The first five atom37 places (N, CA, C, CB, O) and aatype in JSON, in Angstrom:
{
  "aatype": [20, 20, 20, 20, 20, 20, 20, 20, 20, 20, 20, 20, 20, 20, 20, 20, 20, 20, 20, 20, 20, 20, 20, 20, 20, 20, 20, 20, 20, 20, 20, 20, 20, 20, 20, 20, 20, 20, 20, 20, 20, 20, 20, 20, 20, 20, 20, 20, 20, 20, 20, 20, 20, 20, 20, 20, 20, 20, 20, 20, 20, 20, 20, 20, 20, 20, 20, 20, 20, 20, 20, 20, 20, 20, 20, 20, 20, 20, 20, 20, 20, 20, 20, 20, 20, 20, 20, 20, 20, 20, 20, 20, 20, 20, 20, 20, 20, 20],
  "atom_mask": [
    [1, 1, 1, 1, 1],
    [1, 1, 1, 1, 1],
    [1, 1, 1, 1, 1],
    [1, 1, 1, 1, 1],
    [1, 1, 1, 1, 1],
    [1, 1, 1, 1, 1],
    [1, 1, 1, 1, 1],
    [1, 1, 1, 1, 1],
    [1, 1, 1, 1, 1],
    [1, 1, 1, 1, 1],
    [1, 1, 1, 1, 1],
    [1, 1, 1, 1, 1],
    [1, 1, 1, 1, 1],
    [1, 1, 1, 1, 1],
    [1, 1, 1, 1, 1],
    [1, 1, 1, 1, 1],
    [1, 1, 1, 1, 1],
    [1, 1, 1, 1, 1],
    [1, 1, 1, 1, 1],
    [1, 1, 1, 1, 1],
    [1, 1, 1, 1, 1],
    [1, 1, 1, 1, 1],
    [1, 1, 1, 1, 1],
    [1, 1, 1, 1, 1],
    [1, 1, 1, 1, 1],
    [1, 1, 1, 1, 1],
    [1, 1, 1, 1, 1],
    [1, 1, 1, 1, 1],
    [1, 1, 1, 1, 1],
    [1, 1, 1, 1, 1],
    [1, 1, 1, 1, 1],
    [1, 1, 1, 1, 1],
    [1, 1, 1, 1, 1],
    [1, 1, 1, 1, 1],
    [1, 1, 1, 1, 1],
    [1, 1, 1, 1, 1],
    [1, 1, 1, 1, 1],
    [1, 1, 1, 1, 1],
    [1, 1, 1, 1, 1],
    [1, 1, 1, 1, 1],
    [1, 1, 1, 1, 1],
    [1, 1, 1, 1, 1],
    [1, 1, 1, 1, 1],
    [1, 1, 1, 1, 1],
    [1, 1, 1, 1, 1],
    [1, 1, 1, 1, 1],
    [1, 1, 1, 1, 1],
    [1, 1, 1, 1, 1],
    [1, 1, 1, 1, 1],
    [1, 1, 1, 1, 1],
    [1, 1, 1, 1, 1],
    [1, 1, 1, 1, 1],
    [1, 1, 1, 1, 1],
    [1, 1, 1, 1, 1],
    [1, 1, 1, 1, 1],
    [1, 1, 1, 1, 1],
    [1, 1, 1, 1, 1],
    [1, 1, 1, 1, 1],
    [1, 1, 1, 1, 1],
    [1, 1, 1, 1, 1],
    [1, 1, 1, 1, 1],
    [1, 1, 1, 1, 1],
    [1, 1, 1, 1, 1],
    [1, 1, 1, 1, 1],
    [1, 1, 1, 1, 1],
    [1, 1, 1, 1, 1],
    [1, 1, 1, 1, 1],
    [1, 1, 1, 1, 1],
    [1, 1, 1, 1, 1],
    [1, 1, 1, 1, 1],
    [1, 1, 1, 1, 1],
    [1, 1, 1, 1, 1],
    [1, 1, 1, 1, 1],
    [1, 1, 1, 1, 1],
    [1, 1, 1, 1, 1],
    [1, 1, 1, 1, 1],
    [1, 1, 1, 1, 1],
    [1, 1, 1, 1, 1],
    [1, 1, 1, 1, 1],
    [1, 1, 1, 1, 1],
    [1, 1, 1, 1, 1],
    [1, 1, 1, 1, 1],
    [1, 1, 1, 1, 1],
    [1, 1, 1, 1, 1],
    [1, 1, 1, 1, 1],
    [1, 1, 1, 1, 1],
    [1, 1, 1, 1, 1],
    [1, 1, 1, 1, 1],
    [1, 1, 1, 1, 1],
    [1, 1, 1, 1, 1],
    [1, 1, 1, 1, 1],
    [1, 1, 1, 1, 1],
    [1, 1, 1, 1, 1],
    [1, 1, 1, 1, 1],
    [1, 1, 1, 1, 1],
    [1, 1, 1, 1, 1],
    [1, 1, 1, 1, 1],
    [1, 1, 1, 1, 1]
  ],
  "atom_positions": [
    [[-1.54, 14.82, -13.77], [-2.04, 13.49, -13.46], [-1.09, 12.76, -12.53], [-2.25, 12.69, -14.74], [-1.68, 12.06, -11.71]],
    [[0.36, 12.75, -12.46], [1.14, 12.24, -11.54], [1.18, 12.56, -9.84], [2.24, 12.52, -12.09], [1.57, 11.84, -8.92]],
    [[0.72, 13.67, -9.83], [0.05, 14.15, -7.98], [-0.9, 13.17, -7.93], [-0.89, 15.96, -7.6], [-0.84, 12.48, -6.91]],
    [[-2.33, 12.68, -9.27], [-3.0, 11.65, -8.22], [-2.36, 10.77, -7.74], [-3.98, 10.96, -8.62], [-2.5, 10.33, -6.6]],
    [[-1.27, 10.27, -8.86], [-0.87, 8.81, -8.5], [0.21, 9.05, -7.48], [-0.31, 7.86, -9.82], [0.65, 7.96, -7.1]],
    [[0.81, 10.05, -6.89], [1.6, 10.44, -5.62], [1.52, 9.45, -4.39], [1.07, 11.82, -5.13], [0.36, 9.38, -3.96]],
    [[2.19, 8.87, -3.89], [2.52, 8.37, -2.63], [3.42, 8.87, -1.62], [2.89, 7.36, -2.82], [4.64, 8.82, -1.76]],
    [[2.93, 9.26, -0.75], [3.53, 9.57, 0.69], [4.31, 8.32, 1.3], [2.3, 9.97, 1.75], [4.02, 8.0, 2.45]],
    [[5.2, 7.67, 0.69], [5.74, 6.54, 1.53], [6.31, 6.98, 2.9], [6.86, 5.82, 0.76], [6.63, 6.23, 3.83]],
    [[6.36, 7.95, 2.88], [6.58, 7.87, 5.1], [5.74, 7.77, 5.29], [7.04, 8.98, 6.31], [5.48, 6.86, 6.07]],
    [[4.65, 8.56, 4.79], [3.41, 8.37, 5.6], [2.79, 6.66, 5.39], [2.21, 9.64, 5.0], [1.7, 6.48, 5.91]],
    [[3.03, 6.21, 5.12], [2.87, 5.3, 4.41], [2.94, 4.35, 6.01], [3.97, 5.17, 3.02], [2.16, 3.58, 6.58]],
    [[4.53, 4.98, 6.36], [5.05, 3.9, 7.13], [4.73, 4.63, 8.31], [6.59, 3.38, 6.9], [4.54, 3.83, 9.22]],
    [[4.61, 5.7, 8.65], [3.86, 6.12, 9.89], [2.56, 5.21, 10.37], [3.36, 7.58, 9.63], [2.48, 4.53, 11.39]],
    [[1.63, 5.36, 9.4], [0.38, 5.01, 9.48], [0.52, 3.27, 9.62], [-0.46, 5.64, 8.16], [-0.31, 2.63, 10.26]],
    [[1.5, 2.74, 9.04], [1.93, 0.9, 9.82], [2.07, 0.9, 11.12], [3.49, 0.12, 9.4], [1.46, 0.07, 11.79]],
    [[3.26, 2.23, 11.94], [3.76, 2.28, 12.81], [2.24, 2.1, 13.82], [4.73, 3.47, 12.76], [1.8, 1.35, 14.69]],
    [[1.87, 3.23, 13.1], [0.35, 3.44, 14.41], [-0.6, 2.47, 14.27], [-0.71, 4.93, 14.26], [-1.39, 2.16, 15.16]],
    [[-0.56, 1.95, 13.09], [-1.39, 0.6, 13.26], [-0.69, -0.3, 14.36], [-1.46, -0.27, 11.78], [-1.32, -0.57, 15.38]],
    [[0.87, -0.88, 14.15], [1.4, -1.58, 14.99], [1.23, -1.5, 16.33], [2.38, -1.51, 14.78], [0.88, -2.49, 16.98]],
    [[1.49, -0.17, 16.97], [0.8, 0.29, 18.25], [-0.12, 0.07, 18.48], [0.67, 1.27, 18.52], [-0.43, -0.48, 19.54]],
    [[-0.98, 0.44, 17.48], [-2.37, -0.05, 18.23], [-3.17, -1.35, 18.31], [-3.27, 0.65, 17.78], [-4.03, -1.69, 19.13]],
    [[-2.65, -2.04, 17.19], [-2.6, -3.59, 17.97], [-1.84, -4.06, 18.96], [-2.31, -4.54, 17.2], [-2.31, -4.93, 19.69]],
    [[-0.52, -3.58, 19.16], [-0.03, -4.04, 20.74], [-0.5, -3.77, 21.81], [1.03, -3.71, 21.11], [-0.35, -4.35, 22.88]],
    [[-1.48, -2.28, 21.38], [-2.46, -1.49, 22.69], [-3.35, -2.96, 23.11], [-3.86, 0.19, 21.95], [-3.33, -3.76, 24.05]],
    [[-4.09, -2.81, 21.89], [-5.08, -3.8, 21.98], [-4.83, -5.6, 22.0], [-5.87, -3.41, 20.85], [-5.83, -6.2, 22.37]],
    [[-3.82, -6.35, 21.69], [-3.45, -7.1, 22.35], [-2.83, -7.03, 24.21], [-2.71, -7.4, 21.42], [-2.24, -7.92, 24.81]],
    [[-3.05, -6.29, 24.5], [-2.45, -5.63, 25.7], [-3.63, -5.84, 26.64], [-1.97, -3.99, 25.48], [-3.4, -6.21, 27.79]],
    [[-4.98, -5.61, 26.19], [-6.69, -5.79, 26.97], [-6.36, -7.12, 27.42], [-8.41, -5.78, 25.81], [-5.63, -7.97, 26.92]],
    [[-7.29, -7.09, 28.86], [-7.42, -8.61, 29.77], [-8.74, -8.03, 29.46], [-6.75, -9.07, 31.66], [-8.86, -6.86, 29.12]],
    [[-9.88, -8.96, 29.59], [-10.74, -9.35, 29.81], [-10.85, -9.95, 31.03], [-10.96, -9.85, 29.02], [-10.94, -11.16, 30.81]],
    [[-10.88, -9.76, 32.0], [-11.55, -10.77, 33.29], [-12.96, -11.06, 33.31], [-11.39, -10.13, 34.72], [-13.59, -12.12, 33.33]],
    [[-13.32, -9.77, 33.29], [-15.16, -9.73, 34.06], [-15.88, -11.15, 34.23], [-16.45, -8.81, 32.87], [-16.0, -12.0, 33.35]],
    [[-16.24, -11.2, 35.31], [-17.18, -12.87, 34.77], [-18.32, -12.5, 35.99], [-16.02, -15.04, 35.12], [-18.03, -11.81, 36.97]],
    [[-19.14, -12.86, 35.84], [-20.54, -13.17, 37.18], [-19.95, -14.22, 37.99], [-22.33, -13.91, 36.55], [-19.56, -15.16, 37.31]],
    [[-19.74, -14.35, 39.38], [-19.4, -15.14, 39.82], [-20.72, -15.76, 41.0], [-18.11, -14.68, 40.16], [-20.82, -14.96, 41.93]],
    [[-21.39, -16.57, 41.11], [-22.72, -16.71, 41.36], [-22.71, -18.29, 41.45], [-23.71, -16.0, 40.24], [-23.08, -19.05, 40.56]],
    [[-22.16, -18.67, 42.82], [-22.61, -20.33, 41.94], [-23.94, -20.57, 42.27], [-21.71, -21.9, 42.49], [-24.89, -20.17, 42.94]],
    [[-23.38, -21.85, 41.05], [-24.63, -22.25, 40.75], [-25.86, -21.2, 39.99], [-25.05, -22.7, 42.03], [-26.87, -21.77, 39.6]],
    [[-25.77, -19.99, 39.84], [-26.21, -19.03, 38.73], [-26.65, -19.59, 37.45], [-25.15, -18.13, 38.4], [-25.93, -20.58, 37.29]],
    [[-27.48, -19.49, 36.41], [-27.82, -20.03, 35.59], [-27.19, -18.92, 34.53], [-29.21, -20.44, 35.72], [-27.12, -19.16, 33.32]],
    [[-26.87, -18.01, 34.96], [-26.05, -16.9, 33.98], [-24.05, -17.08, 33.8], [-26.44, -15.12, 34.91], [-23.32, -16.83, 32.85]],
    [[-23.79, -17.54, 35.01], [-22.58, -18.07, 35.43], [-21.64, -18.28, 33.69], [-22.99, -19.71, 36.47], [-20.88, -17.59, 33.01]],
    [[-22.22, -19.48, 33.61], [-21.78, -20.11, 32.03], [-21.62, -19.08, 31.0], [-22.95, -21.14, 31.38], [-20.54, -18.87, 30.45]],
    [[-22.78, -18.4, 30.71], [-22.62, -17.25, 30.14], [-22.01, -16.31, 30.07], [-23.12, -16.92, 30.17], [-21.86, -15.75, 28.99]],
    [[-21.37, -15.76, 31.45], [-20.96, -14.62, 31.7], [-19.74, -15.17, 31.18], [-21.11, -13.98, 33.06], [-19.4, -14.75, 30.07]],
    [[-18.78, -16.31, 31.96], [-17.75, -16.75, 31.62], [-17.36, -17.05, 29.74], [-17.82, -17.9, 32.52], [-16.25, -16.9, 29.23]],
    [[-18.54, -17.45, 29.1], [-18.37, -17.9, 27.35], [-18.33, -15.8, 26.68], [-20.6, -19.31, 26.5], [-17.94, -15.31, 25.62]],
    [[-18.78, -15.34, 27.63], [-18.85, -13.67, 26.51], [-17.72, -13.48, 27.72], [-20.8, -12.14, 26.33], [-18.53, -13.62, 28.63]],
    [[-16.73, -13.31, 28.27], [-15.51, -12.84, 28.5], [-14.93, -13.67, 28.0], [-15.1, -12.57, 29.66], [-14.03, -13.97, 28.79]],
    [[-14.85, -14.33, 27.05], [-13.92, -15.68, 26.65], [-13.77, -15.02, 25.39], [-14.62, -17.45, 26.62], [-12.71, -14.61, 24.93]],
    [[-15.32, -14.89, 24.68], [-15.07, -14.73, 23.42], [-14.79, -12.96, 23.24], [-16.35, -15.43, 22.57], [-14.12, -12.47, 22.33]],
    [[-15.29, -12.41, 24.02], [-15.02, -10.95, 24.29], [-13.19, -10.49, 24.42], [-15.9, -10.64, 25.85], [-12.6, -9.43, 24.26]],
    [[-12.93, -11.34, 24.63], [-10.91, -11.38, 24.89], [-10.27, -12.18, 23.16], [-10.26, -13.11, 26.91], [-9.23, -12.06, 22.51]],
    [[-11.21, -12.76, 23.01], [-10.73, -13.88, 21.26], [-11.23, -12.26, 20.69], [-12.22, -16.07, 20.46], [-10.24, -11.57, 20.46]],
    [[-12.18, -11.75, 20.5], [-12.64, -10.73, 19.25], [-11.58, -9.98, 19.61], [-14.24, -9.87, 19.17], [-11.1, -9.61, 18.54]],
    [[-10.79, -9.44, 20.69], [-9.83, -8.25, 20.63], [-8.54, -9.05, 20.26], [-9.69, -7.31, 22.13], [-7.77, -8.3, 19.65]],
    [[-8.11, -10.15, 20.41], [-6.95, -10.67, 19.87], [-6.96, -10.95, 17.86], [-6.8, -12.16, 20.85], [-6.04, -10.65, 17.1]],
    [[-8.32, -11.61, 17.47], [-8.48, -11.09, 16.29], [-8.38, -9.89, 15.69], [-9.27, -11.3, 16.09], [-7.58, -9.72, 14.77]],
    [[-9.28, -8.8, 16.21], [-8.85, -7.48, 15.56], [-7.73, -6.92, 15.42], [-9.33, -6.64, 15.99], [-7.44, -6.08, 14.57]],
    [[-6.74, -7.53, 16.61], [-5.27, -7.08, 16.46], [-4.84, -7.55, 15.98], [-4.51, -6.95, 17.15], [-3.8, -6.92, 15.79]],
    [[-4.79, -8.66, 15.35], [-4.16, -9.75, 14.39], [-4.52, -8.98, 13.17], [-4.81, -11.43, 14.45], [-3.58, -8.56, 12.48]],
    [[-6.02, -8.68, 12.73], [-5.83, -7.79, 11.46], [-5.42, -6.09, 11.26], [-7.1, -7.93, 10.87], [-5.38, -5.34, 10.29]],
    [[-5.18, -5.97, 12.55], [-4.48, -4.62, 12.5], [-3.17, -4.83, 12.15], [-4.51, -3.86, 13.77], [-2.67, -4.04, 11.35]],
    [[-2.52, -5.75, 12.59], [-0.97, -6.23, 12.57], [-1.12, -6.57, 11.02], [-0.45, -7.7, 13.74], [-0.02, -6.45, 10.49]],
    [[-2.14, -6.99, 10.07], [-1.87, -7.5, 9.03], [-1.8, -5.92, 8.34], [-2.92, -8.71, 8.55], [-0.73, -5.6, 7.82]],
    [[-2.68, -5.16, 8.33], [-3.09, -3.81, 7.83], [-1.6, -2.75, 8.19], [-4.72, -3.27, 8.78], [-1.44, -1.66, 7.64]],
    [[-0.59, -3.37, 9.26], [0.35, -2.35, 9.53], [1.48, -2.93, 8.48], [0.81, -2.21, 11.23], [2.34, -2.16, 8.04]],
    [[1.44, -4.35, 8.08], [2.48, -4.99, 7.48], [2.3, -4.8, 5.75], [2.46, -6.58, 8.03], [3.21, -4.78, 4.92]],
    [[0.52, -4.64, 5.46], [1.01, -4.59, 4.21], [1.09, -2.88, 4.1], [0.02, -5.46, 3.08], [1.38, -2.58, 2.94]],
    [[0.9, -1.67, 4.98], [1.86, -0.33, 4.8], [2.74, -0.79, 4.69], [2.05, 0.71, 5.69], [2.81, -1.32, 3.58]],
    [[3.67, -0.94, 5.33], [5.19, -1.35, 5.16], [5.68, -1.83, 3.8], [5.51, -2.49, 6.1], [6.65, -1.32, 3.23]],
    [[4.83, -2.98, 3.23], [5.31, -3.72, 1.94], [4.7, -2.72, 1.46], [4.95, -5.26, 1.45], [5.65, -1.96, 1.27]],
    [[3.67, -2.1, 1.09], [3.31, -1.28, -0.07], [4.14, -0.11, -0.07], [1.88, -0.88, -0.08], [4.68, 0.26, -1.12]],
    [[4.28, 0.48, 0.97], [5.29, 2.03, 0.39], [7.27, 1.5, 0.18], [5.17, 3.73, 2.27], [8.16, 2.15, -0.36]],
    [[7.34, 0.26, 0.78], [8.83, -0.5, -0.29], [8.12, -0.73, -1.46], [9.68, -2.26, 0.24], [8.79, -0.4, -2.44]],
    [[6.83, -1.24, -1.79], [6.41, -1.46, -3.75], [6.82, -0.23, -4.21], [4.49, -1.66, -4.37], [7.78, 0.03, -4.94]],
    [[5.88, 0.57, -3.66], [5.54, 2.05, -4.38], [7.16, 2.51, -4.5], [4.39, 3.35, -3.24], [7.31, 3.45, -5.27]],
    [[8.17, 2.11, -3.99], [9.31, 3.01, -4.0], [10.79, 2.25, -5.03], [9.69, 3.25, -2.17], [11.83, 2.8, -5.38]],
    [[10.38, 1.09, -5.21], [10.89, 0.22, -5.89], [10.61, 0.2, -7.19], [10.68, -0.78, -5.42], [11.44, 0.12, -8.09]],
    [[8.98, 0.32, -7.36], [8.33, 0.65, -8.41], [8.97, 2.28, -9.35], [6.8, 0.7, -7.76], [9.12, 2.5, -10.55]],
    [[9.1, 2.76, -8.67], [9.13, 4.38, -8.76], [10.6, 4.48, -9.17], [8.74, 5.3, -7.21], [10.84, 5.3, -10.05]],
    [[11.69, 3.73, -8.65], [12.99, 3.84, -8.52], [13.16, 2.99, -10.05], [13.68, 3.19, -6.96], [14.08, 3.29, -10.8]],
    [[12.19, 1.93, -10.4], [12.25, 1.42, -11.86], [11.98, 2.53, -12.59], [11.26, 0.29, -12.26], [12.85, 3.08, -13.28]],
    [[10.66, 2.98, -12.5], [10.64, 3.39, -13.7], [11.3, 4.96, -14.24], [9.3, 3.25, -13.92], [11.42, 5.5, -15.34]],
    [[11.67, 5.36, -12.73], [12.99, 6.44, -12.74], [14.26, 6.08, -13.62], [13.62, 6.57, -11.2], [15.0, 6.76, -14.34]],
    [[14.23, 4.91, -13.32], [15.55, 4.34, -14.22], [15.34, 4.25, -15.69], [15.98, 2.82, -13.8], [15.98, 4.89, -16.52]],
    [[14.36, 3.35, -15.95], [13.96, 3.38, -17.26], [13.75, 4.77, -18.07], [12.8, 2.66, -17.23], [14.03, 4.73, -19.27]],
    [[13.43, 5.58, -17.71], [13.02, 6.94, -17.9], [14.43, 7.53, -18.19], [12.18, 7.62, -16.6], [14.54, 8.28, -19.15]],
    [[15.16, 7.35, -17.68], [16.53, 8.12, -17.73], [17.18, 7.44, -18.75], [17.43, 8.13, -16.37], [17.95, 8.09, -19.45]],
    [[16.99, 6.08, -18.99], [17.59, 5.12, -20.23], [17.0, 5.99, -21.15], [17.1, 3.36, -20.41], [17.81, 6.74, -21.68]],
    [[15.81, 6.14, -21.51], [15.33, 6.41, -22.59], [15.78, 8.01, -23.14], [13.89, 6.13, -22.38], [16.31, 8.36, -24.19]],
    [[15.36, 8.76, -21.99], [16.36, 10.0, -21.96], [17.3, 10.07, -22.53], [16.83, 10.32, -21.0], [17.35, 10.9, -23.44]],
    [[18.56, 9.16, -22.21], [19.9, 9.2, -23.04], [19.58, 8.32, -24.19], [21.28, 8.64, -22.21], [20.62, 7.93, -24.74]],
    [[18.84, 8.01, -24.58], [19.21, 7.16, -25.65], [19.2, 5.74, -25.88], [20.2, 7.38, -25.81], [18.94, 5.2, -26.96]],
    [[19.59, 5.04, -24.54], [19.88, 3.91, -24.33], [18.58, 2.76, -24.4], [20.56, 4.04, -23.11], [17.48, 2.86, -23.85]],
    [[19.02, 1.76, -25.16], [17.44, 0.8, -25.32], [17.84, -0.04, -24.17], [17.05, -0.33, -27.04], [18.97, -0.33, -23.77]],
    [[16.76, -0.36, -23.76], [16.36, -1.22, -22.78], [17.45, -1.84, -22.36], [15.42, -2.09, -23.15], [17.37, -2.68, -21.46]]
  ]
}
């Protein structure tokens, strides 16, 4: 039963790393495109979906950046966690109460 509960904490922190990258990838996108047409009745439009088309990729990287940070904090839990109850385990082993 302890292989399910197994954690790969490098991998752990790999998989932050490549998250991190790939929100800097993707904070990294310009958006320009626009219709340029004056007076165009599409004009407005073109300009509000490259606007918000550049906001949706700065969001998604914002929750990629969140998704790379809590790898990071979770495989320090998982290893902190693990390093307790290693300890405790070895108290009890010898003898020693709490």
């Amino acid at each position: 039963m302890g292989e399910l509960l197994a954690v790969d904490a490098e991998e752990l922190r790999a998989l932050g790393r490549t998250l991190a990258d790939t929100a800097s990838t993707m904070n990294a996108i310009s958006v320009t495109a626009t219709v340029t047409m004056p007076g165009s009745p599409i004009a407005p439009a073109s300009e509000q979906s490259t606007k918000t088309t550049a906001d949706a990729y700065t969001r998604i990287a914002s929750n990629v950046n969140e998704m790379s940070a809590a790898c990071e904090w979770n495989a320090t839990s998982y290893e902190d966690a693990e390093e307790a109850f290693r300890s405790q385990l070895t108290r009890y082993d010898a003898g020693v109460p709490r």
